[in-house]
Short mmCIF file of C-alpha atoms and ligand atoms in Angstrom, two decimals:
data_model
loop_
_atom_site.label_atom_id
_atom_site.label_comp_id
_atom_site.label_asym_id
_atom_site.label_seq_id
_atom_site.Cartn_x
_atom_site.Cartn_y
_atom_site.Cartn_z
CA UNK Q 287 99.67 182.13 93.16
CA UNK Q 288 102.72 183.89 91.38
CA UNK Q 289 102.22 184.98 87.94
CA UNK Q 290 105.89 184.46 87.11
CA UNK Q 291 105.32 180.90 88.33
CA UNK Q 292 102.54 180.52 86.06
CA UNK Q 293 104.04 182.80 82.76
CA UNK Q 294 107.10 179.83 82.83
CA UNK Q 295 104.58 177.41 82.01
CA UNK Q 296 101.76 179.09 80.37
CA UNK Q 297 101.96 179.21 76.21
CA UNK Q 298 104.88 176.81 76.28
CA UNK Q 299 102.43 173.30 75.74
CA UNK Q 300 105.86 171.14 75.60
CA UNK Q 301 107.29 172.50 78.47
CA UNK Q 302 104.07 172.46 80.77
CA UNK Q 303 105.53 170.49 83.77
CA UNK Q 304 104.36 166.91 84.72
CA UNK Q 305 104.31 165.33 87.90
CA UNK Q 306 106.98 162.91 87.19
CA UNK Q 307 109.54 166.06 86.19
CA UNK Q 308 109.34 167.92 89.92
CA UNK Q 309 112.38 168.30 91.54
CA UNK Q 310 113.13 167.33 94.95
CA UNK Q 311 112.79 169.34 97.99
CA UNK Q 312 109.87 170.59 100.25
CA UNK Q 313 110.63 174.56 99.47
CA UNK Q 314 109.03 177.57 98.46
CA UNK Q 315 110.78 176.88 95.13
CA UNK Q 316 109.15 173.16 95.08
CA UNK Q 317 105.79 174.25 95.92
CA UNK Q 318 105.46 177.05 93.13
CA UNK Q 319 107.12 174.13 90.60
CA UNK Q 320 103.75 171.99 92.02
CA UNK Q 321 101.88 175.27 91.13
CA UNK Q 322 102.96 175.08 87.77
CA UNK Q 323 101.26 171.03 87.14
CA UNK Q 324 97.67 173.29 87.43
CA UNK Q 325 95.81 175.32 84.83
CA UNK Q 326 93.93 178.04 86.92
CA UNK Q 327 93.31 181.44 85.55
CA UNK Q 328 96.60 183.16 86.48
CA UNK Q 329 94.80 186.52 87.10
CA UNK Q 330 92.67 185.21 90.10
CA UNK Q 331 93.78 183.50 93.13
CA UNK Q 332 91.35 181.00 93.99
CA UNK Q 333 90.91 179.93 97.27
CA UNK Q 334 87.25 177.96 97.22
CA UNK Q 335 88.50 174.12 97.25
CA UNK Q 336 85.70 173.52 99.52
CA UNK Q 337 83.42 173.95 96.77
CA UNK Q 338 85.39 172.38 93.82
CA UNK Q 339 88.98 171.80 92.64
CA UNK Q 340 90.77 172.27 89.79
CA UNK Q 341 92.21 169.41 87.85
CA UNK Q 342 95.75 169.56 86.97
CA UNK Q 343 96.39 169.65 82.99
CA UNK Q 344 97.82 165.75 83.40
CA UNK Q 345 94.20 165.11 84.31
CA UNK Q 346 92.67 166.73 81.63
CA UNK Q 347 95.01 165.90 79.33
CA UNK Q 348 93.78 162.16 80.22
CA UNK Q 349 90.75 162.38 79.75
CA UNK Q 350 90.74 164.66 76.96
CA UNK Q 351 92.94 161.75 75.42
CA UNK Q 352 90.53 158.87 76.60
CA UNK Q 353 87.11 160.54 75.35
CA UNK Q 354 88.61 160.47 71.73
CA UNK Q 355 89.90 157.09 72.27
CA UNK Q 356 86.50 156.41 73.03
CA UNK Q 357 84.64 158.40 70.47
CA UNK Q 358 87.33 156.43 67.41
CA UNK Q 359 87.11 153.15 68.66
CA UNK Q 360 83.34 153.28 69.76
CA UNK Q 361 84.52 151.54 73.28
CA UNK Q 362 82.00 150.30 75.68
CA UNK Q 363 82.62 150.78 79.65
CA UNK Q 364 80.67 147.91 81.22
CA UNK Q 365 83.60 147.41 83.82
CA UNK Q 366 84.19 147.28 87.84
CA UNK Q 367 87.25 149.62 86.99
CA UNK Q 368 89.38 147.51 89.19
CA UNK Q 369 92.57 148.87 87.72
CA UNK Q 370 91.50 152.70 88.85
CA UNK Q 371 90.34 151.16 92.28
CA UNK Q 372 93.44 149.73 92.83
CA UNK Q 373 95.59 152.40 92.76
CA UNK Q 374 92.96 155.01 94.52
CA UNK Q 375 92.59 151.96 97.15
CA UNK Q 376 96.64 152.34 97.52
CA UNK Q 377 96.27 155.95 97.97
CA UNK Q 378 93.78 156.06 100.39
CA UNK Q 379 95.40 153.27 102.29
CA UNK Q 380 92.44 150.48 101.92
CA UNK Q 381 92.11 147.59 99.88
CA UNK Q 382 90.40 147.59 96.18
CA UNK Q 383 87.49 145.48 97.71
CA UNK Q 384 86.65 148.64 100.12
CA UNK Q 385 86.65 151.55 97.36
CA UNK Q 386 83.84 152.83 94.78
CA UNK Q 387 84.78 155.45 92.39
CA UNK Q 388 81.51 157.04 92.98
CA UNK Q 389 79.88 160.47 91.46
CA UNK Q 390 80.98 162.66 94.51
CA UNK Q 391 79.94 162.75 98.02
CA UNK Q 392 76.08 162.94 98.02
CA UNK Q 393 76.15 160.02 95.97
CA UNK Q 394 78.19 158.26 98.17
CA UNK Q 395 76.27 159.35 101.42
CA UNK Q 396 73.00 158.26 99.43
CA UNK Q 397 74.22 154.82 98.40
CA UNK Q 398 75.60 154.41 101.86
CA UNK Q 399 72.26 155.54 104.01
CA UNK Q 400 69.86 153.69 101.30
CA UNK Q 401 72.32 150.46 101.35
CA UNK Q 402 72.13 150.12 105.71
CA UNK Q 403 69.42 147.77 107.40
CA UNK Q 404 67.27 150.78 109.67
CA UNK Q 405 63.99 150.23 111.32
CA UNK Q 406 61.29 152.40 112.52
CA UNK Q 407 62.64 153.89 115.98
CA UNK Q 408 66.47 153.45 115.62
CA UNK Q 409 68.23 156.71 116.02
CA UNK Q 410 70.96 158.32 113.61
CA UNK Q 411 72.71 160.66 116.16
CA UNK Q 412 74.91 163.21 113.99
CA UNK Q 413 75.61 167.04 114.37
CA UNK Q 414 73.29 169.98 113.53
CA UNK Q 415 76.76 171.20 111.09
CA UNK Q 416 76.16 168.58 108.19
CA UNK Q 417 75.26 169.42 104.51
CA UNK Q 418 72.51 168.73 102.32
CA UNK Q 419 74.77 165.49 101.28
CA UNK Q 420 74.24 163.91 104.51
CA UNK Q 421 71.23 165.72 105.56
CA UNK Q 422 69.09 164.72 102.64
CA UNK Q 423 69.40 161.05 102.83
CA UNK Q 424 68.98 160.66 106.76
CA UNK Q 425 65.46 162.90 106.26
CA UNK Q 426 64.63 159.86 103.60
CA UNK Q 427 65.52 157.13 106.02
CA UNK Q 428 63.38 159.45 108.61
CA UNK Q 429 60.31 159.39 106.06
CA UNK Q 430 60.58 155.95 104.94
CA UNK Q 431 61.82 153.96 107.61
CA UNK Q 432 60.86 155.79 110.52
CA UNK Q 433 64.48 156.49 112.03
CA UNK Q 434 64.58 158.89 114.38
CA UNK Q 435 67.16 161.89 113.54
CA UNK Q 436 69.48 163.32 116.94
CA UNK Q 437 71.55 166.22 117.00
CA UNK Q 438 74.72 167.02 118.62
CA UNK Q 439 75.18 170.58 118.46
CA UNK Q 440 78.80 171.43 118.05
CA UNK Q 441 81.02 173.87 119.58
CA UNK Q 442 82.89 176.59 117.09
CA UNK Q 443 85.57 178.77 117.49
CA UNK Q 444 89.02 178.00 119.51
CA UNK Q 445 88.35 176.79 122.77
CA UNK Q 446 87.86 173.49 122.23
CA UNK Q 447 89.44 170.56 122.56
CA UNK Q 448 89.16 166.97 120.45
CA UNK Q 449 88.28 165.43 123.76
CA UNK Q 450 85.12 167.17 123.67
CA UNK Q 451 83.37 165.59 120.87
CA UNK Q 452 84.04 162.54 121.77
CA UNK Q 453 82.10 163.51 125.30
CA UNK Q 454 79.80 165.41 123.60
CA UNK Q 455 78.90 161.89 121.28
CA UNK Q 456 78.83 159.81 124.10
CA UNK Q 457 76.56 161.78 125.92
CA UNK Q 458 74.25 161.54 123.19
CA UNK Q 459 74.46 157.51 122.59
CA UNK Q 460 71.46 155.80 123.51
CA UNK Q 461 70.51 152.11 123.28
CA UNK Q 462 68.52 153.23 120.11
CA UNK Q 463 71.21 154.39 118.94
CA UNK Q 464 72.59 152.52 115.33
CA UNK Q 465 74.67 155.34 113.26
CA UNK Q 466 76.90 157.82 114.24
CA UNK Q 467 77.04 160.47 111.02
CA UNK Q 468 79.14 162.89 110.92
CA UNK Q 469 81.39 165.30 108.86
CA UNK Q 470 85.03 165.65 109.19
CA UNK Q 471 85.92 168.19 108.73
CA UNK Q 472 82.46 170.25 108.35
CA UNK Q 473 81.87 172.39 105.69
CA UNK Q 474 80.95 175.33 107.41
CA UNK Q 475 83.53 175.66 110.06
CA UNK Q 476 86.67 173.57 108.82
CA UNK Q 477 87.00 171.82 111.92
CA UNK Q 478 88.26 168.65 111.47
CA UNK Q 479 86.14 166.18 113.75
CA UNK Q 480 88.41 163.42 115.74
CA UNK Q 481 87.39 160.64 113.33
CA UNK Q 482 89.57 157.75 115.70
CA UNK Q 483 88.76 159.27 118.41
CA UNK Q 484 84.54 159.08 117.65
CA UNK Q 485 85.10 155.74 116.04
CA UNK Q 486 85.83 154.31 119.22
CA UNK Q 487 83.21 155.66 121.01
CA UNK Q 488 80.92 154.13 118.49
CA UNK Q 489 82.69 150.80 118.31
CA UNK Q 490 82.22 150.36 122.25
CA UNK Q 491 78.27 151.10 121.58
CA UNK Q 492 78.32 148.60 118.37
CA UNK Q 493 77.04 151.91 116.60
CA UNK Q 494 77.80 151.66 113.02
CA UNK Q 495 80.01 154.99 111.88
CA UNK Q 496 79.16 157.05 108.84
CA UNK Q 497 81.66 159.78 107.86
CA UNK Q 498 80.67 162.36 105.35
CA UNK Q 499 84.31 163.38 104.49
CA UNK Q 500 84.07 165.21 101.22
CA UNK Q 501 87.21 167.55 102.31
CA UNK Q 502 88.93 164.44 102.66
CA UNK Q 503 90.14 162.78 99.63
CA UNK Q 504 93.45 165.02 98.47
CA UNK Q 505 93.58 167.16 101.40
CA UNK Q 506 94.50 164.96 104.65
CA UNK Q 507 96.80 161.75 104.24
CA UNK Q 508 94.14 159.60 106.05
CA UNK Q 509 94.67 155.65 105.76
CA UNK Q 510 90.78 155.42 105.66
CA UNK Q 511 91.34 151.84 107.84
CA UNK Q 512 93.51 152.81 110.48
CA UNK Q 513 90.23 155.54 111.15
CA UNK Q 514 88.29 152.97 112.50
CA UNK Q 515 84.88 153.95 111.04
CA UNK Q 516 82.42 151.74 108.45
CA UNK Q 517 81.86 153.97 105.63
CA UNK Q 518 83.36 156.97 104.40
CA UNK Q 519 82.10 158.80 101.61
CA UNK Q 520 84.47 162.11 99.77
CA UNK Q 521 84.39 163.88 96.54
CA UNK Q 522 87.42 163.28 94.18
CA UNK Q 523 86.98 166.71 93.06
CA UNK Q 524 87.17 169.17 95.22
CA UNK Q 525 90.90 168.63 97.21
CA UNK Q 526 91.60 165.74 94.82
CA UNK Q 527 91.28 167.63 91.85
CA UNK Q 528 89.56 165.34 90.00
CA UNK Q 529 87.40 165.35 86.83
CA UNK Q 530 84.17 166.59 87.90
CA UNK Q 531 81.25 164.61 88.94
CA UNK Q 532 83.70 161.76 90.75
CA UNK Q 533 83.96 160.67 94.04
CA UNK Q 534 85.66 158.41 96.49
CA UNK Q 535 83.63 155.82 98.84
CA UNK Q 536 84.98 153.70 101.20
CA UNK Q 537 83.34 151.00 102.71
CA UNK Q 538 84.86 148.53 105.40
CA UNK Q 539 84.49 144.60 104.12
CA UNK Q 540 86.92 143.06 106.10
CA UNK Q 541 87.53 142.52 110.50
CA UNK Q 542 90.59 143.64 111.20
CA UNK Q 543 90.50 144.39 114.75
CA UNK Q 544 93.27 146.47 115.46
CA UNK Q 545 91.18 149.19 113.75
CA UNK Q 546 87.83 147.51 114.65
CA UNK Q 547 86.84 144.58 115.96
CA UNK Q 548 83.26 145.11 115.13
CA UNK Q 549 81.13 142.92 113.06
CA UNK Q 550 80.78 144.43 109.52
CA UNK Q 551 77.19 146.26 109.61
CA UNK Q 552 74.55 144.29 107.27
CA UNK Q 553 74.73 146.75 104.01
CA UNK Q 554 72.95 146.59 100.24
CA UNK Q 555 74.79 147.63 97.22
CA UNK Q 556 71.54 149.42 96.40
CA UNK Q 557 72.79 150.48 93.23
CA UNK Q 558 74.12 147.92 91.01
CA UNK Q 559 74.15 146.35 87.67
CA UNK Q 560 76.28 142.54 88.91
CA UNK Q 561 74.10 141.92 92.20
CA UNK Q 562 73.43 138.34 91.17
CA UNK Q 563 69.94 137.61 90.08
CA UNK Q 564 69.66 134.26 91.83
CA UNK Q 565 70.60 132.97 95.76
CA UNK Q 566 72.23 136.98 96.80
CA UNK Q 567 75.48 137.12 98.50
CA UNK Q 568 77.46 135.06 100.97
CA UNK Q 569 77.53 136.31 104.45
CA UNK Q 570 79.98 139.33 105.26
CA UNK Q 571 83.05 138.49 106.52
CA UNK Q 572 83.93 138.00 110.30
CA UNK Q 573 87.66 138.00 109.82
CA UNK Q 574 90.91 140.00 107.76
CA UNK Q 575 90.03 138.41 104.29
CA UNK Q 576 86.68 139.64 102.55
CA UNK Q 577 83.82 137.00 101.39
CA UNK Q 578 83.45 139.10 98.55
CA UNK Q 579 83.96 142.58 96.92
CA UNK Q 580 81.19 144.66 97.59
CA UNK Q 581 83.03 147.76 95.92
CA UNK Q 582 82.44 145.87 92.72
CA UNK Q 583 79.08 145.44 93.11
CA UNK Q 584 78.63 148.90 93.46
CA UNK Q 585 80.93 150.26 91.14
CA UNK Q 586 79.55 147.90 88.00
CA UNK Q 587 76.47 150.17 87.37
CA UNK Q 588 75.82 150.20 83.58
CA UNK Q 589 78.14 151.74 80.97
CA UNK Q 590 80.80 153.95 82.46
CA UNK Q 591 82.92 156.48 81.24
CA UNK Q 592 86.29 154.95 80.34
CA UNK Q 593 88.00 159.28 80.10
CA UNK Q 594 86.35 160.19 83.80
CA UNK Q 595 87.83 157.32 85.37
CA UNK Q 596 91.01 157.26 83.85
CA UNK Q 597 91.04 160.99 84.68
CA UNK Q 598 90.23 159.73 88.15
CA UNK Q 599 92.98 157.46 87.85
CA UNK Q 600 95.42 160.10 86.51
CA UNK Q 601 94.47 162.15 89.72
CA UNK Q 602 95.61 159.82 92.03
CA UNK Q 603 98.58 158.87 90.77
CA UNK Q 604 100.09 163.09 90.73
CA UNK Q 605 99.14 162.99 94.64
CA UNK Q 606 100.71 159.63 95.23
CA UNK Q 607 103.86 160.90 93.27
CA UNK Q 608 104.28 164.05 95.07
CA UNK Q 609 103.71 162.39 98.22
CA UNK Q 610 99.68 162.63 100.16
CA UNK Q 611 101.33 163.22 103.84
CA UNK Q 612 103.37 166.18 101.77
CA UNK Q 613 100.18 167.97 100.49
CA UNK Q 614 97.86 167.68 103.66
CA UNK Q 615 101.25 169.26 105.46
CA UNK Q 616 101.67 172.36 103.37
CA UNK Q 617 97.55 173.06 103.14
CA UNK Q 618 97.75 173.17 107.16
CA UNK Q 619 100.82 174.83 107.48
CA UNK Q 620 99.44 177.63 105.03
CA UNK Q 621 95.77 177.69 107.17
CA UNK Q 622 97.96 177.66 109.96
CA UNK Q 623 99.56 180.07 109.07
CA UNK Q 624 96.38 182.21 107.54
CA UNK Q 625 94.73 181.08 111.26
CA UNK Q 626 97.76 182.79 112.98
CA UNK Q 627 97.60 186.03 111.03
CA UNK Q 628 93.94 186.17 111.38
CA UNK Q 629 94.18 186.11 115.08
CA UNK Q 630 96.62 188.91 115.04
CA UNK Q 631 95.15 191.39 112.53
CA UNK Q 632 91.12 190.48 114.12
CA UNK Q 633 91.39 188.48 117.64
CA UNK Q 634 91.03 185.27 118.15
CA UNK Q 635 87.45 185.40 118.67
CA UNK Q 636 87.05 186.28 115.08
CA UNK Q 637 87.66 182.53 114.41
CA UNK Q 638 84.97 180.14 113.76
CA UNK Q 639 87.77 177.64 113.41
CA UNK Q 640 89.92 175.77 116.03
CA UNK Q 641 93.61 177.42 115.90
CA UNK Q 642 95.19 175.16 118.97
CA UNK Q 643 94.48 171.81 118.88
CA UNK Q 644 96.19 170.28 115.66
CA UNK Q 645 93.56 167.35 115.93
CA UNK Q 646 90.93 169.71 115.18
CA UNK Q 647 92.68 171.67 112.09
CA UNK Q 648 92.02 171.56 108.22
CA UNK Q 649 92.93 173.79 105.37
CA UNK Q 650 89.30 175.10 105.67
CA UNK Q 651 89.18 178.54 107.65
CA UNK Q 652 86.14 180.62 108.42
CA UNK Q 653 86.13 183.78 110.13
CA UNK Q 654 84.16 187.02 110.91
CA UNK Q 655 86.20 189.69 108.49
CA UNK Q 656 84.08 192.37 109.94
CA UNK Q 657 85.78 195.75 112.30
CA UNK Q 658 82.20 195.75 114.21
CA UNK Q 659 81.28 191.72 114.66
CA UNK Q 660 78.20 192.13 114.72
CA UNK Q 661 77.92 192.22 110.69
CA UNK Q 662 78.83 188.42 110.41
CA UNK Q 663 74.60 188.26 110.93
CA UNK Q 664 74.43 190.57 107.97
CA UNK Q 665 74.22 187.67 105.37
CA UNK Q 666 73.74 191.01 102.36
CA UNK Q 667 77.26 192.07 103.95
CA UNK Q 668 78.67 189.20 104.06
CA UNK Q 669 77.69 188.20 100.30
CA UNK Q 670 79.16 191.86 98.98
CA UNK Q 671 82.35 190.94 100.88
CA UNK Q 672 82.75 187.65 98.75
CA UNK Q 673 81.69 189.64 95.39
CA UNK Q 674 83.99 192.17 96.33
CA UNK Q 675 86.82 190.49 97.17
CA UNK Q 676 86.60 188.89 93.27
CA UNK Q 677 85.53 192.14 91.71
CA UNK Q 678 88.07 194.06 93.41
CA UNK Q 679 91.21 191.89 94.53
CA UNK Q 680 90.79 188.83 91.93
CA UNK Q 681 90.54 186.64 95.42
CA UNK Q 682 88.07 183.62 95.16
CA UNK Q 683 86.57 182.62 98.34
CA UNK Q 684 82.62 182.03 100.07
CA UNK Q 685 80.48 182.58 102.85
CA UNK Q 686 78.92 179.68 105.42
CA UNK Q 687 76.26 180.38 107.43
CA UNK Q 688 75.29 178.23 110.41
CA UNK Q 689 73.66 177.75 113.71
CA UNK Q 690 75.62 178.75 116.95
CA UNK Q 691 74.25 177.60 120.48
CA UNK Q 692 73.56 180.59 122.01
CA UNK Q 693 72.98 182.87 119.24
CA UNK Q 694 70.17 183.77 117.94
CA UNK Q 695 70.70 184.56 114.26
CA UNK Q 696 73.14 182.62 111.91
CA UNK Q 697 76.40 184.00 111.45
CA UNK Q 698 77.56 184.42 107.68
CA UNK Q 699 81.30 184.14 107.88
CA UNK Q 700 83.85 184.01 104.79
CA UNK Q 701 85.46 180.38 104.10
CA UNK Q 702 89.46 180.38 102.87
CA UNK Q 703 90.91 177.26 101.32
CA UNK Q 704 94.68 176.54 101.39
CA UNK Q 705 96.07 173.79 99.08
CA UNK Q 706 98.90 172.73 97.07
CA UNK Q 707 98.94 175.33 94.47
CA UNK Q 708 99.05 178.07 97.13
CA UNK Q 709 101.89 180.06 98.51
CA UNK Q 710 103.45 181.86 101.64
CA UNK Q 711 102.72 184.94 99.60
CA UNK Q 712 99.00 183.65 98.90
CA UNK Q 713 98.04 183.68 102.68
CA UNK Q 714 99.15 187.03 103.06
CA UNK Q 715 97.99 188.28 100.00
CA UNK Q 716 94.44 187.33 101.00
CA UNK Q 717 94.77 188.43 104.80
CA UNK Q 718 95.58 192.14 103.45
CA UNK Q 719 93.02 191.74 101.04
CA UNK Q 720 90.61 190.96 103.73
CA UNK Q 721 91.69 193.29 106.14
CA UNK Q 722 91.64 196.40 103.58
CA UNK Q 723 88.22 195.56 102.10
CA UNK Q 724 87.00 195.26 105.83
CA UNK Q 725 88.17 199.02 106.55
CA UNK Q 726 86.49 200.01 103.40
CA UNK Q 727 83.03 198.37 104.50
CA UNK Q 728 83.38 199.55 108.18
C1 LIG A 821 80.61 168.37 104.09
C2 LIG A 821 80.08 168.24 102.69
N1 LIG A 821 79.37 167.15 102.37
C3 LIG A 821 78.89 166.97 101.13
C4 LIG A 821 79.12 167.90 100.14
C5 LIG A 821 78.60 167.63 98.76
O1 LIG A 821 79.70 167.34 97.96
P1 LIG A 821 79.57 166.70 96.53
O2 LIG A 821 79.38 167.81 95.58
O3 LIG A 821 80.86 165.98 96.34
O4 LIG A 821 78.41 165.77 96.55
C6 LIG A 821 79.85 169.05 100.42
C7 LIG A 821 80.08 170.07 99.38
O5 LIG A 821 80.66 171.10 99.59
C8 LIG A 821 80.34 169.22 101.73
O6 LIG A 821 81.05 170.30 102.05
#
């Protein structure tokens, strides 16, 4: 994050750039001109997208603009927002019928898990990597329907391959099986899981797929249909930079079987204020045209908030204008690159994240900054490291901790997000960082 880049456009209100005003071009030059759309404190480089974004100043300008609209005109929000579902369906490559505006990604997961048909003894197989956001609503189907909870325990570090999660899943299937859940990419090591790779798997088992992809929405380019899977649940503001408290849920409502050819799971729109109070809702649809639009069931809850989802709106359009497939290729190039300097400065085995195999990459990369490696199980080290690398460098990132087979104890490595407001100069900036606060602690 240059200062110069941000002085241009700092103080100046009427020349603060907009979206529509960026010049052409995939540069250096372009990406600090991208830089410039964003409002972030200019003395701290923050790389912590994995816990929350920041919105550009077009989206807070929005809803800044919308919330006195609001407040003069005294405007009521009982709506199904399709206008804001249509172009965030665009976006994320689905139809309006298959997308919710929701609160973030534990909402999603929670309407999602609470919405599906499970019975005493049917198994949820998923990965012993998720968050609370998936976590907490499969222990409620556990204690309320009696679903049984299975673990895959995932591999870290490089040597892996995409291949072996599919394996690894397939091992695991039984006929009990009735979800696959998953995150892709987890939270604690970044690697992205082969969504159409596990979606088949689960599609030859008629297992219904479940995605907790909160890094998803802003960071990777994903056409949520071509993925294969039945539900996919994000947060619109971490990577999409959204106002807070928004999220993006996708649920498939249509058989279109180059993608999958599976019968559309039976599913509640638990939460809902249009549900019709008399004779329920046709049957789901068996072929490419929907019976009926089960995002709006879910996304008519109550009065809304006209400035949040116009905000939401206003987020989606700056990605669509400069161009998804762009951004999710300049956050991997930069962890990429970050992954690659890593490597040289601590070893590859410092990595918790996959390096080789682009299938497996996000812009989420956790490592072990430590000289002796055997600190990463000092979780008092490893929380100093994150405080000092604010205190004393002005770098924002965080620590992860999580199970590794074989090991005993947790590891507590550090967590670096790349995005669209970072630079060349970023990456390095942070692996020197890193590496000089790591002498000083050895
Ligand atoms: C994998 C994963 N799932 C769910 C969540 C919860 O996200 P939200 O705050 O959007 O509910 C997070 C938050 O970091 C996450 O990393």
């Amino acid at each position: 994050m240059s200062t110069t880049a941000f002085s241009a456009g700092a103080g100046a209100a009427g020349l603060a750039p907009r979206a529509a005003d960026l010049p052409s071009g995939n540069d250096d030059a372009y990406w600090r001109e991208v830089e410039r759309l964003f409002m972030l404190d200019r003395d701290v480089l923050y790389m912590n997208l994995g816990t929350v974004g920041s919105p550009p100043r077009e989206v807070v300008e929005t809803v800044d603009r919308v919330h006195r609209e609001v407040a003069i005109g005294a405007k009521s929000a009982y709506s199904d927002f399709a206008d804001v579902r249509a172009v965030a369906a665009e976006g994320y490559g689905c139809d309006p019928d298959e997308m919710v505006i929701s609160h973030n990604t534990s909402d999603g997961m929670s309407k999602i898990l609470a919405g599906l048909n499970l019975r005493a003894g049917g198994e949820i197989l998923t990965t012993n990597h998720e968050h609370p956001g998936g976590d907490v609503p499969m222990a409620l189907a556990r204690d309320r329907h009696g679903v049984v909870i299975k673990r895959v325990e995932l591999p870290v570090g490089n040597d892996q391959r995409a291949e072996d999660y599919a394996v690894a899943f397939e091992r695991a299937i039984t006929n009990r099986t009735k979800v696959m859940l998953f995150s892709a990419p987890t939270y604690k090591t970044g690697t992205m899981l082969p969504i159409p790779l596990l979606a088949k798997v689960a599609q030859a088992h008629g297992v219904t797929t479940v995605v907790d992809g909160a890094h998803i929405p802003g960071m990777m380019a994903y056409r949520f249909r071509e993925l294969g899977v039945d539900f996919l649940a994000g947060s619109a503001a971490k990577w999409q930079c959204g106002p807070g408290g928004t999220g993006v849920l996708y649920i498939r409502n249509k058989v279109l079987p180059q993608y999958n050819p599976n019968p559309l799971p039976e599913f509640w729109p638990v939460v809902s204020s249009s549900y019709p109070g008399e004779g329920g809702l046709p049957p789901r649809s068996s072929g490419p045209e929907e019976s009926y639009d089960i995002a709006k069931y879910l996304q008519s809850v109550g009065n809304g908030s006209l400035a949040i989802m116009a905000g939401v709106r206003t987020a989606c359009e700056v990605w669509d204008r400069i161009g998804r497939q762009r951004i999710e290729d300049h956050a991997l190039e930069l962890s990429a690159r970050l992954k690659e300097l890593i490597a040289e400065r601590w070893g590859v085995p410092s990595l918790y994240s996959p390096k080789d195999d682009p299938r497996l990459a996000s812009a989420l990369t956790a490592f072990n900054p430590f000289r002796d490696p055997a600190d990463v199980f000092d979780e008092a080290k490893s929380d100093q490291f994150v405080a000092r690398m604010k205190d004393e460098y002005g770098i924002v990132i965080r620590n992860v901790d999580f199970p590794v087979v074989g090991s005993a104890k947790n590891p507590v490595p550090v967590r670096i997000s790349t995005h669209l407001f970072h630079q060349h100069d970023d990456v390095e900036r942070v692996v020197n960082a890193m590496w000089d606060l790591a002498g000083k602690m050895s």
